[in-house]
Amino acid sequence: MNNLVLKQEIEEVTLNSREIAEMLGKRHTDLLRELDGSSDGKTIGIIPTLENANFALSKYFIPSTYKSGTREYKCYEITKMGCHMLGNKLQGEKGILFTAKYVERFNEMEKKLSSGQTQKEIKPNLKEKEIQTRFNNSVARKANALLKIANDPLTTKERKKALLAQATEILTGSKEIKTLQQPIKKTYSATEIGKKLGISSNKVGRLANAHNLKTPEFGMFFKQTLAKNDKEVEDFKYYENVIPVLQSLLNVQVKLNI
């Protein structure tokens, strides 16, 4: 009876899709697109294919979410069978290395389960990363609020100097650093990104939404109050690394005459 219970527990061991994406050497958004398919329906994903054939999805991919800042983002818990399926799509060295990585991780977790540890106890690294990410996001938001005030044209030089020093202290935990050294990534509005690419801000937003680019990898959400009705909304500002991604999407559209 004990062996049966243990076998059932081991079969439920999973790896998070973010960790799997790292093993595969690809962005998490790209892995999700491979699993779910493209939003325009031109590419059918692995999961819709399984569902259409009436396979039990929970044996392969279990829907889940993770938090980053104030937002929740989609992810999956992936079973060993799910990893087998992803590994079978790879050829040559990439397939060999990915298989070796996930097999080692599953063997490691299964050994710990057999010694009485729970899945919660054997997945500390990912949880610690999530906690650290939330903390970093919180620090960045506080520093960014100070920087926004410091960059206001009406802020005096003395006040600006004090705000920059305070932002530095928040980011570094030290009062000894007197200059602000790249505290957070610079962000750009959709309009600014559009100007760099020669497209409208609406086009930037449509591409970002269609290809799930409004994630912590490519920018962050800022809260702002609309002047006309005092309504508080969230506005996404982009990091510079989104530009080559959008450019490649635009190139594809040109080739397809979209």
PDB file of C-alpha atoms in Angstrom:
ATOM      1  CA  MET A   1       0.000   0.000   0.000  1.00  0.00           C
ATOM      2  CA  ASN A   2       2.837   2.393   0.883  1.00  0.00           C
ATOM      3  CA  ASN A   3       4.512   1.677  -2.460  1.00  0.00           C
ATOM      4  CA  LEU A   4       1.292   2.522  -4.271  1.00  0.00           C
ATOM      5  CA  VAL A   5       0.925   5.850  -2.467  1.00  0.00           C
ATOM      6  CA  LEU A   6       4.530   6.709  -3.166  1.00  0.00           C
ATOM      7  CA  LYS A   7       4.119   5.831  -6.841  1.00  0.00           C
ATOM      8  CA  GLN A   8       1.073   8.088  -7.075  1.00  0.00           C
ATOM      9  CA  GLU A   9       2.954  10.966  -5.454  1.00  0.00           C
ATOM     10  CA  ILE A  10       5.953  10.548  -7.722  1.00  0.00           C
ATOM     11  CA  GLU A  11       3.754  10.548 -10.819  1.00  0.00           C
ATOM     12  CA  GLU A  12       2.453  13.990  -9.789  1.00  0.00           C
ATOM     13  CA  VAL A  13       5.899  15.586  -9.672  1.00  0.00           C
ATOM     14  CA  THR A  14       6.068  18.531 -12.068  1.00  0.00           C
ATOM     15  CA  LEU A  15       8.424  21.235 -13.269  1.00  0.00           C
ATOM     16  CA  ASN A  16       7.283  24.793 -13.879  1.00  0.00           C
ATOM     17  CA  SER A  17       7.198  25.946 -17.491  1.00  0.00           C
ATOM     18  CA  ARG A  18       9.537  28.846 -16.655  1.00  0.00           C
ATOM     19  CA  GLU A  19      12.191  26.387 -15.536  1.00  0.00           C
ATOM     20  CA  ILE A  20      11.548  24.263 -18.634  1.00  0.00           C
ATOM     21  CA  ALA A  21      11.934  27.343 -20.864  1.00  0.00           C
ATOM     22  CA  GLU A  22      15.297  28.005 -19.227  1.00  0.00           C
ATOM     23  CA  MET A  23      16.356  24.405 -19.885  1.00  0.00           C
ATOM     24  CA  LEU A  24      15.306  24.789 -23.526  1.00  0.00           C
ATOM     25  CA  GLY A  25      17.182  28.060 -23.893  1.00  0.00           C
ATOM     26  CA  LYS A  26      14.093  29.975 -25.020  1.00  0.00           C
ATOM     27  CA  ARG A  27      11.843  32.729 -23.718  1.00  0.00           C
ATOM     28  CA  HIS A  28       8.907  31.665 -21.581  1.00  0.00           C
ATOM     29  CA  THR A  29       6.519  33.511 -23.920  1.00  0.00           C
ATOM     30  CA  ASP A  30       7.814  31.422 -26.829  1.00  0.00           C
ATOM     31  CA  LEU A  31       7.264  28.183 -24.910  1.00  0.00           C
ATOM     32  CA  LEU A  32       3.700  29.259 -24.073  1.00  0.00           C
ATOM     33  CA  ARG A  33       3.064  29.974 -27.756  1.00  0.00           C
ATOM     34  CA  GLU A  34       4.363  26.498 -28.599  1.00  0.00           C
ATOM     35  CA  LEU A  35       2.002  24.985 -26.023  1.00  0.00           C
ATOM     36  CA  ASP A  36      -1.096  27.118 -26.640  1.00  0.00           C
ATOM     37  CA  GLY A  37      -0.672  27.979 -30.307  1.00  0.00           C
ATOM     38  CA  SER A  38      -0.650  31.476 -31.819  1.00  0.00           C
ATOM     39  CA  SER A  39      -3.425  33.931 -31.031  1.00  0.00           C
ATOM     40  CA  ASP A  40      -4.274  34.298 -34.739  1.00  0.00           C
ATOM     41  CA  GLY A  41      -4.921  30.555 -35.008  1.00  0.00           C
ATOM     42  CA  LYS A  42      -2.327  30.031 -37.745  1.00  0.00           C
ATOM     43  CA  THR A  43      -0.221  27.780 -35.507  1.00  0.00           C
ATOM     44  CA  ILE A  44      -1.944  25.002 -33.559  1.00  0.00           C
ATOM     45  CA  GLY A  45      -0.316  24.384 -30.201  1.00  0.00           C
ATOM     46  CA  ILE A  46       0.472  21.125 -28.434  1.00  0.00           C
ATOM     47  CA  ILE A  47      -2.283  21.570 -25.844  1.00  0.00           C
ATOM     48  CA  PRO A  48      -5.178  22.197 -28.309  1.00  0.00           C
ATOM     49  CA  THR A  49      -3.968  19.185 -30.290  1.00  0.00           C
ATOM     50  CA  LEU A  50      -4.140  16.979 -27.194  1.00  0.00           C
ATOM     51  CA  GLU A  51      -7.545  18.338 -26.186  1.00  0.00           C
ATOM     52  CA  ASN A  52      -8.985  17.846 -29.668  1.00  0.00           C
ATOM     53  CA  ALA A  53      -7.882  14.188 -29.522  1.00  0.00           C
ATOM     54  CA  ASN A  54      -9.463  13.806 -26.043  1.00  0.00           C
ATOM     55  CA  PHE A  55      -6.193  13.152 -24.209  1.00  0.00           C
ATOM     56  CA  ALA A  56      -6.152  13.951 -20.475  1.00  0.00           C
ATOM     57  CA  LEU A  57      -4.281  17.257 -20.361  1.00  0.00           C
ATOM     58  CA  SER A  58      -3.366  16.847 -16.671  1.00  0.00           C
ATOM     59  CA  LYS A  59      -1.070  13.972 -17.566  1.00  0.00           C
ATOM     60  CA  TYR A  60       1.102  16.397 -19.513  1.00  0.00           C
ATOM     61  CA  PHE A  61       0.462  20.073 -18.775  1.00  0.00           C
ATOM     62  CA  ILE A  62      -1.356  21.557 -15.766  1.00  0.00           C
ATOM     63  CA  PRO A  63      -2.484  25.226 -16.084  1.00  0.00           C
ATOM     64  CA  SER A  64      -1.095  27.511 -13.402  1.00  0.00           C
ATOM     65  CA  THR A  65      -0.131  31.152 -12.754  1.00  0.00           C
ATOM     66  CA  TYR A  66       2.660  33.129 -11.138  1.00  0.00           C
ATOM     67  CA  LYS A  67       2.803  36.664  -9.767  1.00  0.00           C
ATOM     68  CA  SER A  68       5.158  39.408 -10.853  1.00  0.00           C
ATOM     69  CA  GLY A  69       4.553  42.831  -9.385  1.00  0.00           C
ATOM     70  CA  THR A  70       0.818  43.473  -9.256  1.00  0.00           C
ATOM     71  CA  ARG A  71      -0.004  41.126 -12.123  1.00  0.00           C
ATOM     72  CA  GLU A  72      -0.589  37.395 -12.478  1.00  0.00           C
ATOM     73  CA  TYR A  73       0.856  35.660 -15.522  1.00  0.00           C
ATOM     74  CA  LYS A  74       0.094  32.342 -17.119  1.00  0.00           C
ATOM     75  CA  CYS A  75       2.368  29.328 -16.804  1.00  0.00           C
ATOM     76  CA  TYR A  76       2.102  25.533 -16.690  1.00  0.00           C
ATOM     77  CA  GLU A  77       3.219  22.766 -14.363  1.00  0.00           C
ATOM     78  CA  ILE A  78       4.726  20.180 -16.689  1.00  0.00           C
ATOM     79  CA  THR A  79       4.830  16.468 -15.886  1.00  0.00           C
ATOM     80  CA  LYS A  80       7.532  14.043 -16.980  1.00  0.00           C
ATOM     81  CA  MET A  81       5.285  12.911 -19.848  1.00  0.00           C
ATOM     82  CA  GLY A  82       4.931  16.547 -20.909  1.00  0.00           C
ATOM     83  CA  CYS A  83       8.715  16.917 -20.894  1.00  0.00           C
ATOM     84  CA  HIS A  84       9.022  13.753 -22.994  1.00  0.00           C
ATOM     85  CA  MET A  85       6.663  15.318 -25.517  1.00  0.00           C
ATOM     86  CA  LEU A  86       8.662  18.559 -25.681  1.00  0.00           C
ATOM     87  CA  GLY A  87      11.924  16.626 -25.910  1.00  0.00           C
ATOM     88  CA  ASN A  88      10.676  14.544 -28.834  1.00  0.00           C
ATOM     89  CA  LYS A  89      10.277  17.730 -30.880  1.00  0.00           C
ATOM     90  CA  LEU A  90      13.998  18.526 -30.569  1.00  0.00           C
ATOM     91  CA  GLN A  91      16.740  17.093 -32.724  1.00  0.00           C
ATOM     92  CA  GLY A  92      20.423  16.394 -32.160  1.00  0.00           C
ATOM     93  CA  GLU A  93      22.418  18.003 -29.360  1.00  0.00           C
ATOM     94  CA  LYS A  94      19.573  20.226 -28.129  1.00  0.00           C
ATOM     95  CA  GLY A  95      17.311  17.227 -27.638  1.00  0.00           C
ATOM     96  CA  ILE A  96      20.012  15.260 -25.828  1.00  0.00           C
ATOM     97  CA  LEU A  97      20.898  18.113 -23.451  1.00  0.00           C
ATOM     98  CA  PHE A  98      17.273  18.958 -22.665  1.00  0.00           C
ATOM     99  CA  THR A  99      16.465  15.315 -21.941  1.00  0.00           C
ATOM    100  CA  ALA A 100      19.482  15.029 -19.646  1.00  0.00           C
ATOM    101  CA  LYS A 101      18.468  18.175 -17.732  1.00  0.00           C
ATOM    102  CA  TYR A 102      14.849  17.294 -17.084  1.00  0.00           C
ATOM    103  CA  VAL A 103      15.560  13.618 -16.341  1.00  0.00           C
ATOM    104  CA  GLU A 104      18.104  14.661 -13.703  1.00  0.00           C
ATOM    105  CA  ARG A 105      15.623  17.120 -12.145  1.00  0.00           C
ATOM    106  CA  PHE A 106      12.824  14.544 -11.994  1.00  0.00           C
ATOM    107  CA  ASN A 107      15.156  11.884 -10.578  1.00  0.00           C
ATOM    108  CA  GLU A 108      16.333  14.344  -7.941  1.00  0.00           C
ATOM    109  CA  MET A 109      12.771  15.203  -6.893  1.00  0.00           C
ATOM    110  CA  GLU A 110      11.592  11.595  -6.924  1.00  0.00           C
ATOM    111  CA  LYS A 111      14.464  10.532  -4.659  1.00  0.00           C
ATOM    112  CA  LYS A 112      13.566  13.266  -2.197  1.00  0.00           C
ATOM    113  CA  LEU A 113       9.891  12.311  -2.334  1.00  0.00           C
ATOM    114  CA  SER A 114      10.797   8.720  -1.541  1.00  0.00           C
ATOM    115  CA  SER A 115      12.631   9.955   1.571  1.00  0.00           C
ATOM    116  CA  GLY A 116       9.472  11.640   2.849  1.00  0.00           C
ATOM    117  CA  GLN A 117       9.901  15.212   1.605  1.00  0.00           C
ATOM    118  CA  THR A 118       6.995  17.014  -0.058  1.00  0.00           C
ATOM    119  CA  GLN A 119       7.019  18.719  -3.443  1.00  0.00           C
ATOM    120  CA  LYS A 120       6.852  22.043  -1.627  1.00  0.00           C
ATOM    121  CA  GLU A 121      10.056  21.220   0.187  1.00  0.00           C
ATOM    122  CA  ILE A 122      11.945  20.034  -2.897  1.00  0.00           C
ATOM    123  CA  LYS A 123      11.129  23.087  -5.019  1.00  0.00           C
ATOM    124  CA  PRO A 124      12.683  25.830  -2.899  1.00  0.00           C
ATOM    125  CA  ASN A 125      14.759  27.391  -5.655  1.00  0.00           C
ATOM    126  CA  LEU A 126      11.834  28.468  -7.835  1.00  0.00           C
ATOM    127  CA  LYS A 127       9.912  29.772  -4.819  1.00  0.00           C
ATOM    128  CA  GLU A 128      12.939  31.727  -3.650  1.00  0.00           C
ATOM    129  CA  LYS A 129      13.299  33.209  -7.131  1.00  0.00           C
ATOM    130  CA  GLU A 130       9.628  34.286  -7.074  1.00  0.00           C
ATOM    131  CA  ILE A 131      10.071  35.941  -3.666  1.00  0.00           C
ATOM    132  CA  GLN A 132      13.221  37.707  -4.825  1.00  0.00           C
ATOM    133  CA  THR A 133      11.512  38.856  -8.021  1.00  0.00           C
ATOM    134  CA  ARG A 134       8.574  40.311  -6.078  1.00  0.00           C
ATOM    135  CA  PHE A 135      10.985  42.089  -3.738  1.00  0.00           C
ATOM    136  CA  ASN A 136      13.018  43.475  -6.647  1.00  0.00           C
ATOM    137  CA  ASN A 137       9.842  44.703  -8.345  1.00  0.00           C
ATOM    138  CA  SER A 138       8.748  46.415  -5.136  1.00  0.00           C
ATOM    139  CA  VAL A 139      12.115  48.145  -4.786  1.00  0.00           C
ATOM    140  CA  ALA A 140      12.054  49.216  -8.437  1.00  0.00           C
ATOM    141  CA  ARG A 141       8.558  50.698  -8.073  1.00  0.00           C
ATOM    142  CA  LYS A 142       9.597  52.756  -5.037  1.00  0.00           C
ATOM    143  CA  ALA A 143      12.743  54.035  -6.730  1.00  0.00           C
ATOM    144  CA  ASN A 144      10.859  54.760  -9.961  1.00  0.00           C
ATOM    145  CA  ALA A 145       8.314  56.883  -8.096  1.00  0.00           C
ATOM    146  CA  LEU A 146      11.148  59.004  -6.698  1.00  0.00           C
ATOM    147  CA  LEU A 147      12.818  59.265 -10.108  1.00  0.00           C
ATOM    148  CA  LYS A 148       9.562  60.420 -11.665  1.00  0.00           C
ATOM    149  CA  ILE A 149       9.368  63.291  -9.175  1.00  0.00           C
ATOM    150  CA  ALA A 150      13.076  64.052  -9.627  1.00  0.00           C
ATOM    151  CA  ASN A 151      12.642  64.349 -13.397  1.00  0.00           C
ATOM    152  CA  ASP A 152       9.739  66.764 -13.086  1.00  0.00           C
ATOM    153  CA  PRO A 153      10.794  70.127 -14.619  1.00  0.00           C
ATOM    154  CA  LEU A 154       9.401  71.926 -11.562  1.00  0.00           C
ATOM    155  CA  THR A 155      11.655  70.014  -9.141  1.00  0.00           C
ATOM    156  CA  THR A 156      14.534  72.157  -7.835  1.00  0.00           C
ATOM    157  CA  LYS A 157      18.145  71.017  -8.222  1.00  0.00           C
ATOM    158  CA  GLU A 158      18.504  70.514  -4.481  1.00  0.00           C
ATOM    159  CA  ARG A 159      15.302  68.487  -4.278  1.00  0.00           C
ATOM    160  CA  LYS A 160      16.320  66.441  -7.331  1.00  0.00           C
ATOM    161  CA  LYS A 161      19.694  65.635  -5.754  1.00  0.00           C
ATOM    162  CA  ALA A 162      17.997  64.499  -2.537  1.00  0.00           C
ATOM    163  CA  LEU A 163      15.489  62.329  -4.438  1.00  0.00           C
ATOM    164  CA  LEU A 164      18.235  60.670  -6.487  1.00  0.00           C
ATOM    165  CA  ALA A 165      20.167  59.927  -3.318  1.00  0.00           C
ATOM    166  CA  GLN A 166      17.063  58.433  -1.714  1.00  0.00           C
ATOM    167  CA  ALA A 167      16.357  56.284  -4.785  1.00  0.00           C
ATOM    168  CA  THR A 168      19.957  55.067  -4.730  1.00  0.00           C
ATOM    169  CA  GLU A 169      19.643  54.149  -1.069  1.00  0.00           C
ATOM    170  CA  ILE A 170      16.451  52.179  -1.754  1.00  0.00           C
ATOM    171  CA  LEU A 171      18.042  50.257  -4.610  1.00  0.00           C
ATOM    172  CA  THR A 172      21.404  49.546  -2.972  1.00  0.00           C
ATOM    173  CA  GLY A 173      20.606  49.583   0.732  1.00  0.00           C
ATOM    174  CA  SER A 174      23.594  51.870   1.194  1.00  0.00           C
ATOM    175  CA  LYS A 175      23.877  55.576   1.996  1.00  0.00           C
ATOM    176  CA  GLU A 176      27.491  55.708   0.856  1.00  0.00           C
ATOM    177  CA  ILE A 177      26.771  55.719  -2.875  1.00  0.00           C
ATOM    178  CA  LYS A 178      26.365  59.327  -3.948  1.00  0.00           C
ATOM    179  CA  THR A 179      25.522  58.846  -7.612  1.00  0.00           C
ATOM    180  CA  LEU A 180      22.681  56.945  -9.178  1.00  0.00           C
ATOM    181  CA  GLN A 181      24.125  54.098 -11.271  1.00  0.00           C
ATOM    182  CA  GLN A 182      21.491  52.629 -13.562  1.00  0.00           C
ATOM    183  CA  PRO A 183      18.944  51.872 -10.834  1.00  0.00           C
ATOM    184  CA  ILE A 184      16.330  50.360 -13.096  1.00  0.00           C
ATOM    185  CA  LYS A 185      15.896  49.671 -16.771  1.00  0.00           C
ATOM    186  CA  LYS A 186      14.792  52.637 -18.819  1.00  0.00           C
ATOM    187  CA  THR A 187      11.249  52.304 -20.065  1.00  0.00           C
ATOM    188  CA  TYR A 188       9.587  53.694 -23.184  1.00  0.00           C
ATOM    189  CA  SER A 189       5.972  54.483 -23.988  1.00  0.00           C
ATOM    190  CA  ALA A 190       4.211  52.835 -26.932  1.00  0.00           C
ATOM    191  CA  THR A 191       4.518  56.163 -28.755  1.00  0.00           C
ATOM    192  CA  GLU A 192       8.300  56.262 -28.225  1.00  0.00           C
ATOM    193  CA  ILE A 193       8.694  52.649 -29.343  1.00  0.00           C
ATOM    194  CA  GLY A 194       6.502  53.366 -32.367  1.00  0.00           C
ATOM    195  CA  LYS A 195       8.685  56.304 -33.406  1.00  0.00           C
ATOM    196  CA  LYS A 196      11.791  54.090 -33.287  1.00  0.00           C
ATOM    197  CA  LEU A 197      10.091  51.525 -35.524  1.00  0.00           C
ATOM    198  CA  GLY A 198       8.184  53.933 -37.768  1.00  0.00           C
ATOM    199  CA  ILE A 199       4.742  52.689 -36.697  1.00  0.00           C
ATOM    200  CA  SER A 200       1.879  54.045 -34.587  1.00  0.00           C
ATOM    201  CA  SER A 201       1.514  53.492 -30.846  1.00  0.00           C
ATOM    202  CA  ASN A 202      -1.693  51.559 -31.571  1.00  0.00           C
ATOM    203  CA  LYS A 203       0.250  49.214 -33.824  1.00  0.00           C
ATOM    204  CA  VAL A 204       2.780  48.668 -31.020  1.00  0.00           C
ATOM    205  CA  GLY A 205      -0.007  47.823 -28.603  1.00  0.00           C
ATOM    206  CA  ARG A 206      -1.728  45.447 -31.037  1.00  0.00           C
ATOM    207  CA  LEU A 207       1.494  43.547 -31.710  1.00  0.00           C
ATOM    208  CA  ALA A 208       2.344  43.365 -28.009  1.00  0.00           C
ATOM    209  CA  ASN A 209      -1.105  42.041 -27.130  1.00  0.00           C
ATOM    210  CA  ALA A 210      -1.214  39.565 -30.008  1.00  0.00           C
ATOM    211  CA  HIS A 211       2.165  38.078 -29.120  1.00  0.00           C
ATOM    212  CA  ASN A 212       1.953  38.289 -25.311  1.00  0.00           C
ATOM    213  CA  LEU A 213       4.816  40.773 -24.960  1.00  0.00           C
ATOM    214  CA  LYS A 214       3.399  42.739 -22.023  1.00  0.00           C
ATOM    215  CA  THR A 215       5.347  40.683 -19.511  1.00  0.00           C
ATOM    216  CA  PRO A 216       8.146  41.472 -17.007  1.00  0.00           C
ATOM    217  CA  GLU A 217      10.641  40.368 -19.660  1.00  0.00           C
ATOM    218  CA  PHE A 218       9.783  43.309 -21.915  1.00  0.00           C
ATOM    219  CA  GLY A 219       8.577  46.035 -19.550  1.00  0.00           C
ATOM    220  CA  MET A 220       6.367  46.862 -16.604  1.00  0.00           C
ATOM    221  CA  PHE A 221       2.963  48.314 -15.763  1.00  0.00           C
ATOM    222  CA  PHE A 222       2.651  51.803 -14.274  1.00  0.00           C
ATOM    223  CA  LYS A 223      -0.433  53.194 -12.594  1.00  0.00           C
ATOM    224  CA  GLN A 224      -1.640  56.574 -13.811  1.00  0.00           C
ATOM    225  CA  THR A 225      -4.704  58.738 -13.271  1.00  0.00           C
ATOM    226  CA  LEU A 226      -6.721  59.958 -16.260  1.00  0.00           C
ATOM    227  CA  ALA A 227      -7.191  63.726 -16.180  1.00  0.00           C
ATOM    228  CA  LYS A 228     -10.694  63.660 -17.674  1.00  0.00           C
ATOM    229  CA  ASN A 229     -12.332  61.457 -15.017  1.00  0.00           C
ATOM    230  CA  ASP A 230      -9.693  60.803 -12.309  1.00  0.00           C
ATOM    231  CA  LYS A 231      -9.870  57.100 -13.117  1.00  0.00           C
ATOM    232  CA  GLU A 232      -6.762  55.101 -12.228  1.00  0.00           C
ATOM    233  CA  VAL A 233      -5.526  52.835 -15.021  1.00  0.00           C
ATOM    234  CA  GLU A 234      -2.468  50.714 -15.718  1.00  0.00           C
ATOM    235  CA  ASP A 235      -0.204  51.700 -18.595  1.00  0.00           C
ATOM    236  CA  PHE A 236       2.501  49.362 -19.909  1.00  0.00           C
ATOM    237  CA  LYS A 237       5.941  50.850 -20.564  1.00  0.00           C
ATOM    238  CA  TYR A 238       8.436  48.861 -22.631  1.00  0.00           C
ATOM    239  CA  TYR A 239      12.100  47.992 -22.181  1.00  0.00           C
ATOM    240  CA  GLU A 240      14.408  48.540 -25.139  1.00  0.00           C
ATOM    241  CA  ASN A 241      14.765  44.763 -25.678  1.00  0.00           C
ATOM    242  CA  VAL A 242      11.236  44.666 -27.122  1.00  0.00           C
ATOM    243  CA  ILE A 243      12.335  46.618 -30.219  1.00  0.00           C
ATOM    244  CA  PRO A 244      14.117  43.764 -32.068  1.00  0.00           C
ATOM    245  CA  VAL A 245      11.215  41.436 -31.229  1.00  0.00           C
ATOM    246  CA  LEU A 246       8.674  43.858 -32.684  1.00  0.00           C
ATOM    247  CA  GLN A 247      10.936  44.494 -35.673  1.00  0.00           C
ATOM    248  CA  SER A 248      11.092  40.773 -36.459  1.00  0.00           C
ATOM    249  CA  LEU A 249       7.287  40.558 -36.224  1.00  0.00           C
ATOM    250  CA  LEU A 250       6.962  43.512 -38.596  1.00  0.00           C
ATOM    251  CA  ASN A 251       9.385  41.864 -41.029  1.00  0.00           C
ATOM    252  CA  VAL A 252       7.232  38.736 -41.026  1.00  0.00           C
ATOM    253  CA  GLN A 253       4.132  40.806 -41.738  1.00  0.00           C
ATOM    254  CA  VAL A 254       5.866  42.505 -44.665  1.00  0.00           C
ATOM    255  CA  LYS A 255       6.843  39.132 -46.145  1.00  0.00           C
ATOM    256  CA  LEU A 256       3.275  37.914 -45.753  1.00  0.00           C
ATOM    257  CA  ASN A 257       1.872  41.205 -47.094  1.00  0.00           C
ATOM    258  CA  ILE A 258      -0.223  41.696 -43.965  1.00  0.00           C
TER     259      ILE A 258
END
